[in-house]
Amino acid sequence: EYRGLFWHRPYLAAILIAMLLSLAGIPLTAGFVGKLAIIGVGVQAAQWWLVGGVVAASAIGIYYYLRVINAVLTNVEPGSERVAVTVTWVYKASAAMLLLAALVMVWLGVYPQPLFVFGRYLAFP
């Protein structure tokens, strides 16, 4: 279903790729900050099995996410038809929310301090 998405809807594909890279833990994304925090807590508590599990799961996840990204960027077969989508206010609103989520993901990857402050507030009210 994702094959050729980049060639039909490049903005949607770019947001999907950015979110997948965040899940993989690529730097400058919120996913990287989350994995770094989990690894930091595991090292601080000397829970090496937790750190090893995060690293192993990340390696497996990167393989899976790169396969999906490859499918998104692969060109569609010549015989396939392009489906026309009627652009309504729902489509525009969902596109705006996806763009906002991608921007927040990158912002928290570059400037994670508010996320850590919020986490401390939840842990110690």
mmCIF file of C-alpha atoms in Angstrom:
data_model
loop_
_atom_site.group_PDB
_atom_site.id
_atom_site.type_symbol
_atom_site.label_atom_id
_atom_site.label_comp_id
_atom_site.label_asym_id
_atom_site.label_seq_id
_atom_site.Cartn_x
_atom_site.Cartn_y
_atom_site.Cartn_z
ATOM 1 C CA GLU A 1 0.000 0.000 0.000
ATOM 2 C CA TYR A 2 2.894 2.388 0.625
ATOM 3 C CA ARG A 3 4.694 1.621 -2.634
ATOM 4 C CA GLY A 4 5.133 4.819 -4.631
ATOM 5 C CA LEU A 5 3.556 7.079 -2.011
ATOM 6 C CA PHE A 6 6.361 9.596 -2.507
ATOM 7 C CA TRP A 7 5.448 9.979 -6.175
ATOM 8 C CA HIS A 8 1.728 10.518 -5.467
ATOM 9 C CA ARG A 9 1.748 12.526 -2.237
ATOM 10 C CA PRO A 10 5.280 13.743 -1.485
ATOM 11 C CA TYR A 11 4.349 15.795 1.607
ATOM 12 C CA LEU A 12 2.589 12.868 3.237
ATOM 13 C CA ALA A 13 5.498 10.575 2.352
ATOM 14 C CA ALA A 14 8.027 13.030 3.807
ATOM 15 C CA ILE A 15 6.133 13.159 7.100
ATOM 16 C CA LEU A 16 5.871 9.353 7.174
ATOM 17 C CA ILE A 17 9.612 9.017 6.529
ATOM 18 C CA ALA A 18 10.415 11.558 9.256
ATOM 19 C CA MET A 19 8.231 9.683 11.747
ATOM 20 C CA LEU A 20 9.817 6.342 10.830
ATOM 21 C CA LEU A 21 13.289 7.827 11.277
ATOM 22 C CA SER A 22 12.191 9.104 14.681
ATOM 23 C CA LEU A 23 11.016 5.620 15.649
ATOM 24 C CA ALA A 24 14.387 4.293 14.502
ATOM 25 C CA GLY A 25 16.130 6.728 16.850
ATOM 26 C CA ILE A 26 17.875 8.931 14.322
ATOM 27 C CA PRO A 27 19.369 12.085 15.938
ATOM 28 C CA LEU A 28 17.472 15.402 15.874
ATOM 29 C CA THR A 29 14.166 13.621 16.437
ATOM 30 C CA ALA A 30 12.133 12.994 19.561
ATOM 31 C CA GLY A 31 12.653 9.234 19.171
ATOM 32 C CA PHE A 32 16.400 9.680 19.556
ATOM 33 C CA VAL A 33 15.909 11.715 22.729
ATOM 34 C CA GLY A 34 13.584 9.051 24.150
ATOM 35 C CA LYS A 35 15.974 6.208 23.421
ATOM 36 C CA LEU A 36 18.885 8.211 24.774
ATOM 37 C CA ALA A 37 16.962 8.858 28.005
ATOM 38 C CA ILE A 38 16.098 5.168 28.389
ATOM 39 C CA ILE A 39 19.702 4.133 27.753
ATOM 40 C CA GLY A 40 20.911 6.798 30.205
ATOM 41 C CA VAL A 41 18.617 5.531 32.954
ATOM 42 C CA GLY A 42 19.645 1.939 32.216
ATOM 43 C CA VAL A 43 23.344 2.770 32.435
ATOM 44 C CA GLN A 44 22.828 4.807 35.609
ATOM 45 C CA ALA A 45 20.978 1.902 37.244
ATOM 46 C CA ALA A 46 23.490 -0.656 35.869
ATOM 47 C CA GLN A 47 20.680 -2.507 34.095
ATOM 48 C CA TRP A 48 22.802 -3.747 31.235
ATOM 49 C CA TRP A 49 20.151 -6.160 30.010
ATOM 50 C CA LEU A 50 17.832 -3.164 29.482
ATOM 51 C CA VAL A 51 20.482 -1.263 27.559
ATOM 52 C CA GLY A 52 21.264 -4.318 25.457
ATOM 53 C CA GLY A 53 17.562 -4.843 24.755
ATOM 54 C CA VAL A 54 17.119 -1.252 23.618
ATOM 55 C CA VAL A 55 20.149 -1.479 21.337
ATOM 56 C CA ALA A 56 19.038 -4.832 19.877
ATOM 57 C CA ALA A 57 15.461 -3.658 19.357
ATOM 58 C CA SER A 58 16.734 -0.486 17.705
ATOM 59 C CA ALA A 59 18.864 -2.477 15.278
ATOM 60 C CA ILE A 60 15.934 -4.712 14.367
ATOM 61 C CA GLY A 61 13.632 -1.699 14.090
ATOM 62 C CA ILE A 62 15.982 0.190 11.773
ATOM 63 C CA TYR A 63 15.926 -2.743 9.355
ATOM 64 C CA TYR A 64 12.120 -2.787 9.343
ATOM 65 C CA TYR A 65 11.743 0.986 9.008
ATOM 66 C CA LEU A 66 14.264 1.171 6.159
ATOM 67 C CA ARG A 67 12.253 -1.459 4.283
ATOM 68 C CA VAL A 68 9.105 0.653 4.611
ATOM 69 C CA ILE A 69 11.006 3.789 3.549
ATOM 70 C CA ASN A 70 12.323 1.890 0.531
ATOM 71 C CA ALA A 71 8.759 0.944 -0.432
ATOM 72 C CA VAL A 72 7.600 4.560 -0.062
ATOM 73 C CA LEU A 73 10.396 5.824 -2.312
ATOM 74 C CA THR A 74 10.134 3.064 -4.909
ATOM 75 C CA ASN A 75 8.499 4.137 -8.130
ATOM 76 C CA VAL A 76 5.120 2.619 -8.981
ATOM 77 C CA GLU A 77 4.810 0.070 -11.759
ATOM 78 C CA PRO A 78 3.833 1.602 -15.130
ATOM 79 C CA GLY A 79 0.488 -0.259 -15.278
ATOM 80 C CA SER A 80 -0.845 1.016 -11.944
ATOM 81 C CA GLU A 81 -3.490 3.693 -11.789
ATOM 82 C CA ARG A 82 -3.343 6.851 -9.747
ATOM 83 C CA VAL A 83 -6.301 7.348 -7.448
ATOM 84 C CA ALA A 84 -7.728 10.841 -7.373
ATOM 85 C CA VAL A 85 -8.615 12.140 -3.910
ATOM 86 C CA THR A 86 -11.145 14.884 -3.394
ATOM 87 C CA VAL A 87 -9.541 17.548 -1.244
ATOM 88 C CA THR A 88 -11.997 18.483 1.492
ATOM 89 C CA TRP A 89 -11.624 20.328 4.763
ATOM 90 C CA VAL A 90 -11.037 16.981 6.504
ATOM 91 C CA TYR A 91 -8.088 16.250 4.216
ATOM 92 C CA LYS A 92 -6.634 19.715 4.817
ATOM 93 C CA ALA A 93 -7.141 19.498 8.580
ATOM 94 C CA SER A 94 -5.515 16.077 8.800
ATOM 95 C CA ALA A 95 -2.579 17.286 6.692
ATOM 96 C CA ALA A 96 -2.166 20.271 9.008
ATOM 97 C CA MET A 97 -2.197 18.030 12.096
ATOM 98 C CA LEU A 98 0.370 15.673 10.570
ATOM 99 C CA LEU A 99 2.610 18.612 9.738
ATOM 100 C CA LEU A 100 2.231 19.942 13.289
ATOM 101 C CA ALA A 101 3.126 16.528 14.732
ATOM 102 C CA ALA A 102 6.232 16.337 12.526
ATOM 103 C CA LEU A 103 7.319 19.821 13.583
ATOM 104 C CA VAL A 104 6.849 18.974 17.274
ATOM 105 C CA MET A 105 8.828 15.763 16.760
ATOM 106 C CA VAL A 106 11.772 17.681 15.293
ATOM 107 C CA TRP A 107 11.473 20.505 17.850
ATOM 108 C CA LEU A 108 11.616 18.021 20.744
ATOM 109 C CA GLY A 109 14.585 16.343 19.084
ATOM 110 C CA VAL A 110 16.499 19.616 18.845
ATOM 111 C CA TYR A 111 15.319 21.167 22.113
ATOM 112 C CA PRO A 112 14.249 18.335 24.503
ATOM 113 C CA GLN A 113 14.426 20.336 27.744
ATOM 114 C CA PRO A 114 10.647 21.002 27.993
ATOM 115 C CA LEU A 115 10.026 17.280 27.624
ATOM 116 C CA PHE A 116 12.399 16.480 30.496
ATOM 117 C CA VAL A 117 10.882 19.187 32.707
ATOM 118 C CA PHE A 118 7.407 17.801 32.024
ATOM 119 C CA GLY A 119 8.629 14.288 32.818
ATOM 120 C CA ARG A 120 10.094 15.396 36.134
ATOM 121 C CA TYR A 121 6.840 17.173 36.974
ATOM 122 C CA LEU A 122 4.883 13.988 36.322
ATOM 123 C CA ALA A 123 7.298 11.877 38.370
ATOM 124 C CA PHE A 124 7.558 14.303 41.317
ATOM 125 C CA PRO A 125 4.442 16.554 41.505
#
